[in-house]
Every structure is written in C-alpha cells, then in structure tokens.
Short mmCIF file of C-alpha atoms and ligand atoms in Angstrom, two decimals:
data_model
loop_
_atom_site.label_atom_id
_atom_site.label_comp_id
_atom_site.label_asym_id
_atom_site.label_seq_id
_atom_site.Cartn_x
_atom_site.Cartn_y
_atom_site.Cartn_z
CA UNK A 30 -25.45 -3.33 17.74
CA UNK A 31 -24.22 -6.86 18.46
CA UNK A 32 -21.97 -8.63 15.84
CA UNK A 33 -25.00 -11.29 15.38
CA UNK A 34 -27.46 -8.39 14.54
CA UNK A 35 -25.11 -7.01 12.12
CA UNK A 36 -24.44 -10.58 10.51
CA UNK A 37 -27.69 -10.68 10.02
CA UNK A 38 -28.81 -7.49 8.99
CA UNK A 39 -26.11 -7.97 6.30
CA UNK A 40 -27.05 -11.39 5.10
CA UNK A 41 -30.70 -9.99 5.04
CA UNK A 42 -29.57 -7.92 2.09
CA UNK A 43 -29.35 -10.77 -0.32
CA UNK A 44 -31.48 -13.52 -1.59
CA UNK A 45 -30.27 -16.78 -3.72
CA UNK A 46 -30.48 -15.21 -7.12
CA UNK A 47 -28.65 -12.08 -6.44
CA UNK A 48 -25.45 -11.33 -8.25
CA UNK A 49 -23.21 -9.70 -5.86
CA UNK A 50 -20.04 -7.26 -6.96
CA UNK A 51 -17.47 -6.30 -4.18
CA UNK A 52 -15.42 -3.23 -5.06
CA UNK A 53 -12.44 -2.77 -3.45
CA UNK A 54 -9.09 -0.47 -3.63
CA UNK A 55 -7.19 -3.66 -3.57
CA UNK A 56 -4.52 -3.61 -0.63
CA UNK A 57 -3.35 -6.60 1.75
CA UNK A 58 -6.82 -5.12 4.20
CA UNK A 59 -9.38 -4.93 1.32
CA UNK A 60 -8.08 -7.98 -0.65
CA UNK A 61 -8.65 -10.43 2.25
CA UNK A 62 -12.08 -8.35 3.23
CA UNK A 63 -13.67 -9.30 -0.08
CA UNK A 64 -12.55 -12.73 0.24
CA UNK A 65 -14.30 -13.11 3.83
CA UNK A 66 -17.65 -11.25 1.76
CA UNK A 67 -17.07 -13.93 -0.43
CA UNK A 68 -16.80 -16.33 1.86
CA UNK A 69 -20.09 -15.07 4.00
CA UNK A 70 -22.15 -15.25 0.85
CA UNK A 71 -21.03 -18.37 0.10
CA UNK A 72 -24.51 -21.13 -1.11
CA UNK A 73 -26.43 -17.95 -0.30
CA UNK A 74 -26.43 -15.89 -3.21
CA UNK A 75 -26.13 -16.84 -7.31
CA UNK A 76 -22.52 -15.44 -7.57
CA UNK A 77 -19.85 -13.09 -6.08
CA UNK A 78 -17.30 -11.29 -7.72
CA UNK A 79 -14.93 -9.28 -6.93
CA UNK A 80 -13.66 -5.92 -8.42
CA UNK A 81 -10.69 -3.39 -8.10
CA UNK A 82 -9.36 -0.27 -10.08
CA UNK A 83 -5.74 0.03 -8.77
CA UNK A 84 -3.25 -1.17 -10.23
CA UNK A 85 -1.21 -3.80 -7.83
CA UNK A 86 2.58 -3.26 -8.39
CA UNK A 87 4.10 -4.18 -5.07
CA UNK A 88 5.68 -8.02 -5.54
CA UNK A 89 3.97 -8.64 -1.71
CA UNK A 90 0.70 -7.56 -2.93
CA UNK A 91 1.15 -9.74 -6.18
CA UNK A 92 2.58 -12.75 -4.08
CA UNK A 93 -0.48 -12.43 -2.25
CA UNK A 94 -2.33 -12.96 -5.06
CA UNK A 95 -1.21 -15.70 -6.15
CA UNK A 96 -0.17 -17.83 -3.09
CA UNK A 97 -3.76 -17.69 -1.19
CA UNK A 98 -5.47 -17.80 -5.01
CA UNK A 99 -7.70 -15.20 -4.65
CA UNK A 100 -9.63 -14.37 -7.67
CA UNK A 101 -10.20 -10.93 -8.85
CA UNK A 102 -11.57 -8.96 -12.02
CA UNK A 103 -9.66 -5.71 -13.27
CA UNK A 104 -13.03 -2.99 -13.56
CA UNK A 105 -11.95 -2.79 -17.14
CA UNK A 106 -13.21 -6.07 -17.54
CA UNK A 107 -16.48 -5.73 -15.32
CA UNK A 108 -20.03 -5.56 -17.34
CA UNK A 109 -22.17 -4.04 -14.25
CA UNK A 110 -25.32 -5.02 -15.52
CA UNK A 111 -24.82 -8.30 -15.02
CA UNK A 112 -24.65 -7.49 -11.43
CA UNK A 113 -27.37 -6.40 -9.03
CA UNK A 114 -25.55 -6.14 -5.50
CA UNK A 115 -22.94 -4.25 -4.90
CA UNK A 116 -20.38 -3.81 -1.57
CA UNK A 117 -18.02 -1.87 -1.03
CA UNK A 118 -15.31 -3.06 1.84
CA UNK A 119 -12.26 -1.32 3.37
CA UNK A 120 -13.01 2.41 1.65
CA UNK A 121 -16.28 4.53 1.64
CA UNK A 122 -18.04 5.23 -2.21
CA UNK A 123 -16.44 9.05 -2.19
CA UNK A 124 -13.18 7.48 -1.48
CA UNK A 125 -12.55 7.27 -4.68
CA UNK A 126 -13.97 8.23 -8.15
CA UNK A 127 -13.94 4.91 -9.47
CA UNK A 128 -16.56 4.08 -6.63
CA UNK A 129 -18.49 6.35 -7.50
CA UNK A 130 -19.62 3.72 -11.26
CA UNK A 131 -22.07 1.79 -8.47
CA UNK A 132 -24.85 2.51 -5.99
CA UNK A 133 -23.98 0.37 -2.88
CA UNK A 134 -26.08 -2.14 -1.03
CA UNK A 135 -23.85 -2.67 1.51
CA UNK A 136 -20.65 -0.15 3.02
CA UNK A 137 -17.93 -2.01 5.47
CA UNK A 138 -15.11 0.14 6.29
CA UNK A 139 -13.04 1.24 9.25
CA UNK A 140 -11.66 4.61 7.85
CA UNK A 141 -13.50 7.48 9.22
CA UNK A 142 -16.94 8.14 8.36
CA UNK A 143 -17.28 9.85 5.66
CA UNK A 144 -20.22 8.55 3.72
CA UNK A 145 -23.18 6.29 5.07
CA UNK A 146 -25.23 6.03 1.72
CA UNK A 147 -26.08 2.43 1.93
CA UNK A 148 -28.71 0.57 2.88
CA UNK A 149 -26.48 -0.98 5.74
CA UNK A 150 -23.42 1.04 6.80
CA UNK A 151 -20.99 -0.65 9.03
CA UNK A 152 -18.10 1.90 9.65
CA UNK A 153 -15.87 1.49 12.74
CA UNK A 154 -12.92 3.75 12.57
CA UNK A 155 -11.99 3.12 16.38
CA UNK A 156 -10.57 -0.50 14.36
CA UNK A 157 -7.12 -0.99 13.04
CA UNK A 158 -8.02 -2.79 10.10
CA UNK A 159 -11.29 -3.90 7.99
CA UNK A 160 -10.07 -7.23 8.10
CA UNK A 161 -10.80 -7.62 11.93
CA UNK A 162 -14.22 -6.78 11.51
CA UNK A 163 -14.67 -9.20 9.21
CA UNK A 164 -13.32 -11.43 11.28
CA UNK A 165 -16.42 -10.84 13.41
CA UNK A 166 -18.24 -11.78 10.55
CA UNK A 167 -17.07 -14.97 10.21
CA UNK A 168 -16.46 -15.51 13.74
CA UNK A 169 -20.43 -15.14 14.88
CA UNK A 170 -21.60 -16.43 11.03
CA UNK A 171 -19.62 -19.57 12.91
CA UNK A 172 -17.59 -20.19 10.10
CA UNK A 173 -14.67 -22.20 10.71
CA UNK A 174 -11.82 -20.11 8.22
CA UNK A 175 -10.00 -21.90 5.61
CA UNK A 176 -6.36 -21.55 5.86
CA UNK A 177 -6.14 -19.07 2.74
CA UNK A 178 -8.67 -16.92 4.35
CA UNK A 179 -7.08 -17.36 8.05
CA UNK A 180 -3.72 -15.98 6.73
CA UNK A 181 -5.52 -13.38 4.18
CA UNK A 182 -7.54 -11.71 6.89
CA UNK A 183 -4.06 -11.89 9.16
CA UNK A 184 -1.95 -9.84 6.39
CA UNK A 185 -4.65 -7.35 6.24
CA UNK A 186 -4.21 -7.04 9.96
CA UNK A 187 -0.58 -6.61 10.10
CA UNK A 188 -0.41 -4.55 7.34
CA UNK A 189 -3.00 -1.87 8.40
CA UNK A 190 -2.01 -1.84 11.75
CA UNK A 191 1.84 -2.51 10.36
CA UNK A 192 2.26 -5.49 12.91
CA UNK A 193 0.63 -3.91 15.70
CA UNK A 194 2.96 -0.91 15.76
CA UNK A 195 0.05 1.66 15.21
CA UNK A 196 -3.40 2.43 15.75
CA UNK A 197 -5.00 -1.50 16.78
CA UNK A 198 -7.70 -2.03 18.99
CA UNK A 199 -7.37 -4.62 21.57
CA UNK A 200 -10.85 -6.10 18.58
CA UNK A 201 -7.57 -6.09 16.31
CA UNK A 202 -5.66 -8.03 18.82
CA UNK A 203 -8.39 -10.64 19.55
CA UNK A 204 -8.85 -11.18 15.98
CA UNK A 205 -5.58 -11.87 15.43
CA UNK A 206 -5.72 -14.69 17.95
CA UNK A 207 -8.50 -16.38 16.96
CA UNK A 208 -6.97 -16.68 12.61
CA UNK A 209 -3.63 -17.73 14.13
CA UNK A 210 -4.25 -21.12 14.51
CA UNK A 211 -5.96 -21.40 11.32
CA UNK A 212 -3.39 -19.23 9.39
CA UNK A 213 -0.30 -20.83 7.59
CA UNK A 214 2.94 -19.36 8.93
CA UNK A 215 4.74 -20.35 5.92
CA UNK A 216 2.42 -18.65 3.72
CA UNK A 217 3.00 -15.57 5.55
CA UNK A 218 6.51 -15.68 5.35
CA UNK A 219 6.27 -16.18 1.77
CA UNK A 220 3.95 -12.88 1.36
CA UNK A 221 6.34 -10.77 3.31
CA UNK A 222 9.45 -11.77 1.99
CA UNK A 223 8.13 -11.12 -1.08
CA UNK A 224 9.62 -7.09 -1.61
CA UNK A 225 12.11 -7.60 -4.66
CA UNK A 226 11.59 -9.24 -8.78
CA UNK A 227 14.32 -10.25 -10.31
CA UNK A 228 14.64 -7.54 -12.24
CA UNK A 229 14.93 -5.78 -9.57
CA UNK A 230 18.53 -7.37 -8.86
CA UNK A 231 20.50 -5.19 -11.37
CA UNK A 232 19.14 -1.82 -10.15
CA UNK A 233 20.16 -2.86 -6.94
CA UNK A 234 23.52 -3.92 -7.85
CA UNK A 235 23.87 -0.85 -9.76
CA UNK A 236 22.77 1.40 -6.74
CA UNK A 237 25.33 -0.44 -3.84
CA UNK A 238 28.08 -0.45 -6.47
CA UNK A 239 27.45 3.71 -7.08
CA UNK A 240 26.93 4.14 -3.45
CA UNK A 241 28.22 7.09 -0.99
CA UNK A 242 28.08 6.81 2.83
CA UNK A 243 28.31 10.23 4.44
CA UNK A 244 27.21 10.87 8.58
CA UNK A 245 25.42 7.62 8.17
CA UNK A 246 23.64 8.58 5.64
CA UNK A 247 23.26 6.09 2.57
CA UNK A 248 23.19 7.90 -1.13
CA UNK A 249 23.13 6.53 -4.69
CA UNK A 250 22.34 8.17 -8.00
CA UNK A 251 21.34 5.67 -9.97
CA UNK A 252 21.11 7.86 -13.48
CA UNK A 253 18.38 6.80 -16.20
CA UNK A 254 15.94 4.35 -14.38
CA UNK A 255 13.24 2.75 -16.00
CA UNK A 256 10.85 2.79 -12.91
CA UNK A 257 11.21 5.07 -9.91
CA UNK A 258 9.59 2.24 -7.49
CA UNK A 259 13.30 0.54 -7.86
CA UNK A 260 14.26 3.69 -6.22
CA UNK A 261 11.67 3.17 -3.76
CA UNK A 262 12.90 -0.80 -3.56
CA UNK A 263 16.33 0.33 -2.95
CA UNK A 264 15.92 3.28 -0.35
CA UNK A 265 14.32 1.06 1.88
CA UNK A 266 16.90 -1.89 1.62
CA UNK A 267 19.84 0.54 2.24
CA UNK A 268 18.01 1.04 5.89
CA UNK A 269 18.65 -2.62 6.45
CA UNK A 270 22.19 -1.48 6.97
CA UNK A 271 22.66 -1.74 10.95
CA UNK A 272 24.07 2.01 11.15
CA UNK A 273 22.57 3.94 8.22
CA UNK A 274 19.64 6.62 9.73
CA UNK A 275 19.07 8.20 6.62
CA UNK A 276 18.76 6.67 2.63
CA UNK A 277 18.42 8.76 -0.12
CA UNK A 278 18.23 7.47 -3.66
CA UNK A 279 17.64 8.92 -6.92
CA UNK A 280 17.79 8.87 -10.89
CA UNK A 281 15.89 10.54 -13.58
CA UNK A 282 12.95 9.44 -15.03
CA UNK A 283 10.33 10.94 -17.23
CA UNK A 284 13.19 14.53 -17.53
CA UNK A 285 12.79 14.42 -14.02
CA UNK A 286 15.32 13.62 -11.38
CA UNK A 287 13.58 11.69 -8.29
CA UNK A 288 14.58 11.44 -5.37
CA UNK A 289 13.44 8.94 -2.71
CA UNK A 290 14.26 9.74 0.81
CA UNK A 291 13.78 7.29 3.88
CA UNK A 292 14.87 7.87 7.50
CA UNK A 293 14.38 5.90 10.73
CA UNK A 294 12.06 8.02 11.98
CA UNK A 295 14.37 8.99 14.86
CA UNK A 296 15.29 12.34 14.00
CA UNK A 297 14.73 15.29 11.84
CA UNK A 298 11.58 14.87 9.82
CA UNK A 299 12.73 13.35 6.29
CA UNK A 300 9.39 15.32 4.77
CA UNK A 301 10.64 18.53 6.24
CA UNK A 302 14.32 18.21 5.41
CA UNK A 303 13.47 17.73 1.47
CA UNK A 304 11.17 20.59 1.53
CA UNK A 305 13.65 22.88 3.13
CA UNK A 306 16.16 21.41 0.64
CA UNK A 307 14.68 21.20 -2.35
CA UNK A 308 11.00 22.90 -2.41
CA UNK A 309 12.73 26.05 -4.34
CA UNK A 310 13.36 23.73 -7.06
CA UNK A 311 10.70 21.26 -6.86
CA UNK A 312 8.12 19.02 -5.85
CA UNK A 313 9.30 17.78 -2.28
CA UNK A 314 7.13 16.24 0.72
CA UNK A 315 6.71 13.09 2.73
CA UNK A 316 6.63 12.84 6.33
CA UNK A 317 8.84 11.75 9.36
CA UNK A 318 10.62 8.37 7.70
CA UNK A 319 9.52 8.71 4.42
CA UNK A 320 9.45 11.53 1.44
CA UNK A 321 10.08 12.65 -2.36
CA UNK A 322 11.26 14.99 -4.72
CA UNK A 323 10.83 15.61 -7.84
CA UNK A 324 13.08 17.95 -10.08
CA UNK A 325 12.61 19.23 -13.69
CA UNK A 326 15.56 18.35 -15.73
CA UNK A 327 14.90 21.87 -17.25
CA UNK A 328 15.28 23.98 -13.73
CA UNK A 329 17.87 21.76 -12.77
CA UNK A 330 20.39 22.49 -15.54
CA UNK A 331 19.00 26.77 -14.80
CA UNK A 332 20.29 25.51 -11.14
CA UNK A 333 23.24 24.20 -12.18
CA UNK A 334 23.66 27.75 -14.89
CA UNK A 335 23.50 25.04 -18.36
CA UNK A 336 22.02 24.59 -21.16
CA UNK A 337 20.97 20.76 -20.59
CA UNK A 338 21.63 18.59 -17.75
CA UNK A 339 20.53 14.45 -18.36
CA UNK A 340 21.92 11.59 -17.68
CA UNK A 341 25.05 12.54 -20.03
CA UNK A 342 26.48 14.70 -17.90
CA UNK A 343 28.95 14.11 -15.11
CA UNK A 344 26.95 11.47 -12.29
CA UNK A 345 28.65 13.36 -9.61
CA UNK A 346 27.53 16.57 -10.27
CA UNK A 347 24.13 15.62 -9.98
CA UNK A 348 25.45 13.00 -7.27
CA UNK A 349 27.12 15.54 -5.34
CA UNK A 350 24.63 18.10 -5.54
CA UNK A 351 22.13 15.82 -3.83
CA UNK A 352 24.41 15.23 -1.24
CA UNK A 353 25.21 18.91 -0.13
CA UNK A 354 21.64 19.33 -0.17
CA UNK A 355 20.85 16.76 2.04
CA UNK A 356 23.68 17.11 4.25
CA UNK A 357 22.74 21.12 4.65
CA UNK A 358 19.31 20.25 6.14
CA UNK A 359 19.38 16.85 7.20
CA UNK A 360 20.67 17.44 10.90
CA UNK A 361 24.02 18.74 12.18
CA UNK A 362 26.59 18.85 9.57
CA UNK A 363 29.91 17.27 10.98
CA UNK A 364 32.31 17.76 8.28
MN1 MN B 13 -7.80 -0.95 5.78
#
C-alpha cells in the first residue's frame, strides 16, 4: 500500500464532528506520534485529545513535555464518553491492560504484530520507530512540520532506535533527514541533557563520596534511599568515568536492598553475573549492560547469620558483601 493510500484510508476514518482520543504508553516514540495524529487531524475533526496511563518519571521525558508543549490528559482524568474515535499509536490494544478501556478505530504501531482489531491497522515492525512512520504521514499529507513537531518526531527516532545504534531502517534514516531541517537543535540538546533534578544532586554526592573502585569496577552503597531510580541515575553516571566497565550501586528501600548494575556491554553479561551472584538470595536479572537485584532485608540478615540487618548496621558489611559478590562472578578476579 502506498503512503498516500494509507493517508487516506486513515483520514477516511473521521468526519468534522468526531471527537478523537489517542492512547498512548507515553515514551519519547509515542509522545511525538500522537502529536503528528494531532497534527493530521488538525480542521478535520471537532477535537483531539490525547491520553496515557504511565506514569512519566524520567526528567528527559518530563523536559520533553514541557519544552515542545505538548498537551496530554492523565486516563484518570479522561470521561470516554465524551469521545467517539479512538487511536492507538506506538503499542497494539493487548499491549497493555489499560488499552484494553477502548475499542480502536485506528492501530499505528511498529512493534510486532500482535493484534490487528481495528478498522485500519498500520503495523510495520521492519521500522525502528513509530515516529518515522508518521513522518510519512505528514510527509505525503504535505504538511510542512512545525519546529516542536520536527524535533518531537526526531527524539522518538533517536530514542527507539537509540541514535541509530540499533534496529533502523534506512525509512528511519530518511525520516530523519527530512525533520532535521525543521527540528531545533537546541531543543534537542535541552531534552537530552535533561537526566538529573536537583534533588538528585545530594544522592549523587552521597554515592561518589561513599564510593569504592575495585578492577574498574565502580561501587557505592548508598544506605536508606528514598527512590531506587537515584540508584538507577547514579549507576549510569559512574560509567561516564573514562575507565570504569562495570557500576554497581545500591541501598535499601522498601526492607529491600537494591542493587543496580550497569556494564559497557563489552564483557561478561551484567544480567548473568547478578543471577549467578545473587539469584540464591534474590530477585536478580537484566541483560548484557544493564540488570537488578533485589534482596529481602529478612534473608539477608539469615545470610549474614542475624537477627536484623537495616541500614543501622555497619555500611561495609553490606558494602563489602556486594563487592565480593560481584567481584566472584563478574570476570577474572585479579586480587
Ligand atoms: Mn516505539
């Protein structure tokens, strides 16, 4: 099917007095792909919304938000009936349970089929990103982008095809070209600098300061934490360091101790070394760069033959213990 005949088949769907809801699983891809629906529908139907059920943490995401001024509705807040459209971009309906609240007019998605159960299903998984195929939308609608919805559509882009480092088509490419010179640079910059909040700062501060460097391998035990994504913040800032291979940072949260493990991918399988490390004790998976554990507080003071362990006792016991751990089954020990 040509892009035209798709434009149109899509367009065909809705007439001036339709109210039209797009659901979405709001990341950097689906965020800009409801803007371009938005932006296709635009003086053709009554109204557009759009709608998402996650809950958007990471400070890129939010900086997204807020910089290109997209406009979207928590589902909480959505009253359906005063909808009757509804498209769903960038997932498929049994995604997701939340999907599942709507019947769907129209499906756009480049995962792999798994559900055609629209009236028009456009799914092309061979595509890096949903937000190239909506740049075909726009390109044969013959819409000239705006510069929020240039740069939108290019962070979906390079974040689903994380800057052209995995699976893109040479469609992903081409699209890429074409928003470029309607896309703000600066903007861009802005969205992916974007990875820390200040309150972020004293985590941080706390986790260099408490910091052990072992076989270039970057540990901190952080202790009580208030939010394990700092954890997550600070593993992958450690692997700025020019010589660290491996980060691995942790605190306890929730009577769990967490542990957040990041590699560079170049050498024994992160997800595999915390499993062989820790899966007698715990939860612990990822895969090659990037994994997790978590630990009851309860089996690991049995581990450590106690009656308690929290963030009382000793740091370095807990600190240390990590450590071995990792060290056993991380690569070649070279004490
Ligand atoms: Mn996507």
């Amino acid at each position: 099917m040509s892009q035209i005949h798709r434009l149109e088949k899509f367009l065909s769907l809705f007439s001036s007095d339709n109210k039209v809801l797009v659901v979405i699983n709001a990341d950097p891809d689906a965020i800009a792909s409801a803007t371009a629906v938005k932006r296709l529908l635009w003086r053709k139907v009554n109204e557009v919304k759009v709608t998402y059920f996650n809950e958007i943490i990471r400070p890129d995401n939010l900086t997204m938000l807020r910089v290109l001024d997209i406009d979207m509705i928590p589902i909480k807040k959505i009253d359906e009936r005063k909808f009757d459209k509804f498209v769903v971009v960038d997932s498929q309906p049994d995604h997701h349970e939340c999907f599942a609240m709507f019947k769907y007019d129209a499906i756009i998605d480049h995962h792999p089929f798994s559900c055609d159960c629209a009236d028009f299903n456009d799914i092309r998984p061979e595509y890096g990103a949903c937000s190239t195929m909506m740049t075909e939308y726009i390109k044969a609608a013959d819409i000239k982008p705006s510069e929020h919805l240039a740069t939108a559509l290019i962070m979906g882009i390079k974040t689903d095809t994380k800057g052209f480092l995995r699976h893109a088509a040479m469609e992903d490419v081409r699209a890429f070209q074409f928003l470029y010179r309607y896309a703000n640079p600066s903007l861009i910059a802005k969205i992916e600098n974007a990875e820390l909040r200040e309150k972020d700062l004293d985590f941080l501060a706390k986790a260099i300061r408490r910091k052990k460097i072992s076989n270039h391998r970057v540990y901190s035990f952080v202790g009580k934490i208030e939010n394990p994504d700092q954890c997550v913040i600070t593993a992958d800032f450690f692997m700025k360091i020019d010589t660290a291979n491996w980060s691995v940072v942790s605190g306890i949260y929730d009577k769990k101790l967490v542990i957040i493990v990041r590699n560079d991918g170049l050498r024994k399988s992160a997800g595999k070394a915390v499993k062989e490390a820790f899966d007698f004790i715990g939860s612990a998976g990822g895969h090659r760069s990037m994994a997790r554990v978590e630990i009851k507080m309860e089996d690991l003071a049995k581990e450590f033959e106690t009656e308690k362990v929290d963030e009382s006792v000793n740091d370095s016991v807990i600190s240390d213990w990590i450590i071995e751990k990792i060290e056993m089954h991380a690569g070649i020990k070279t004490a």
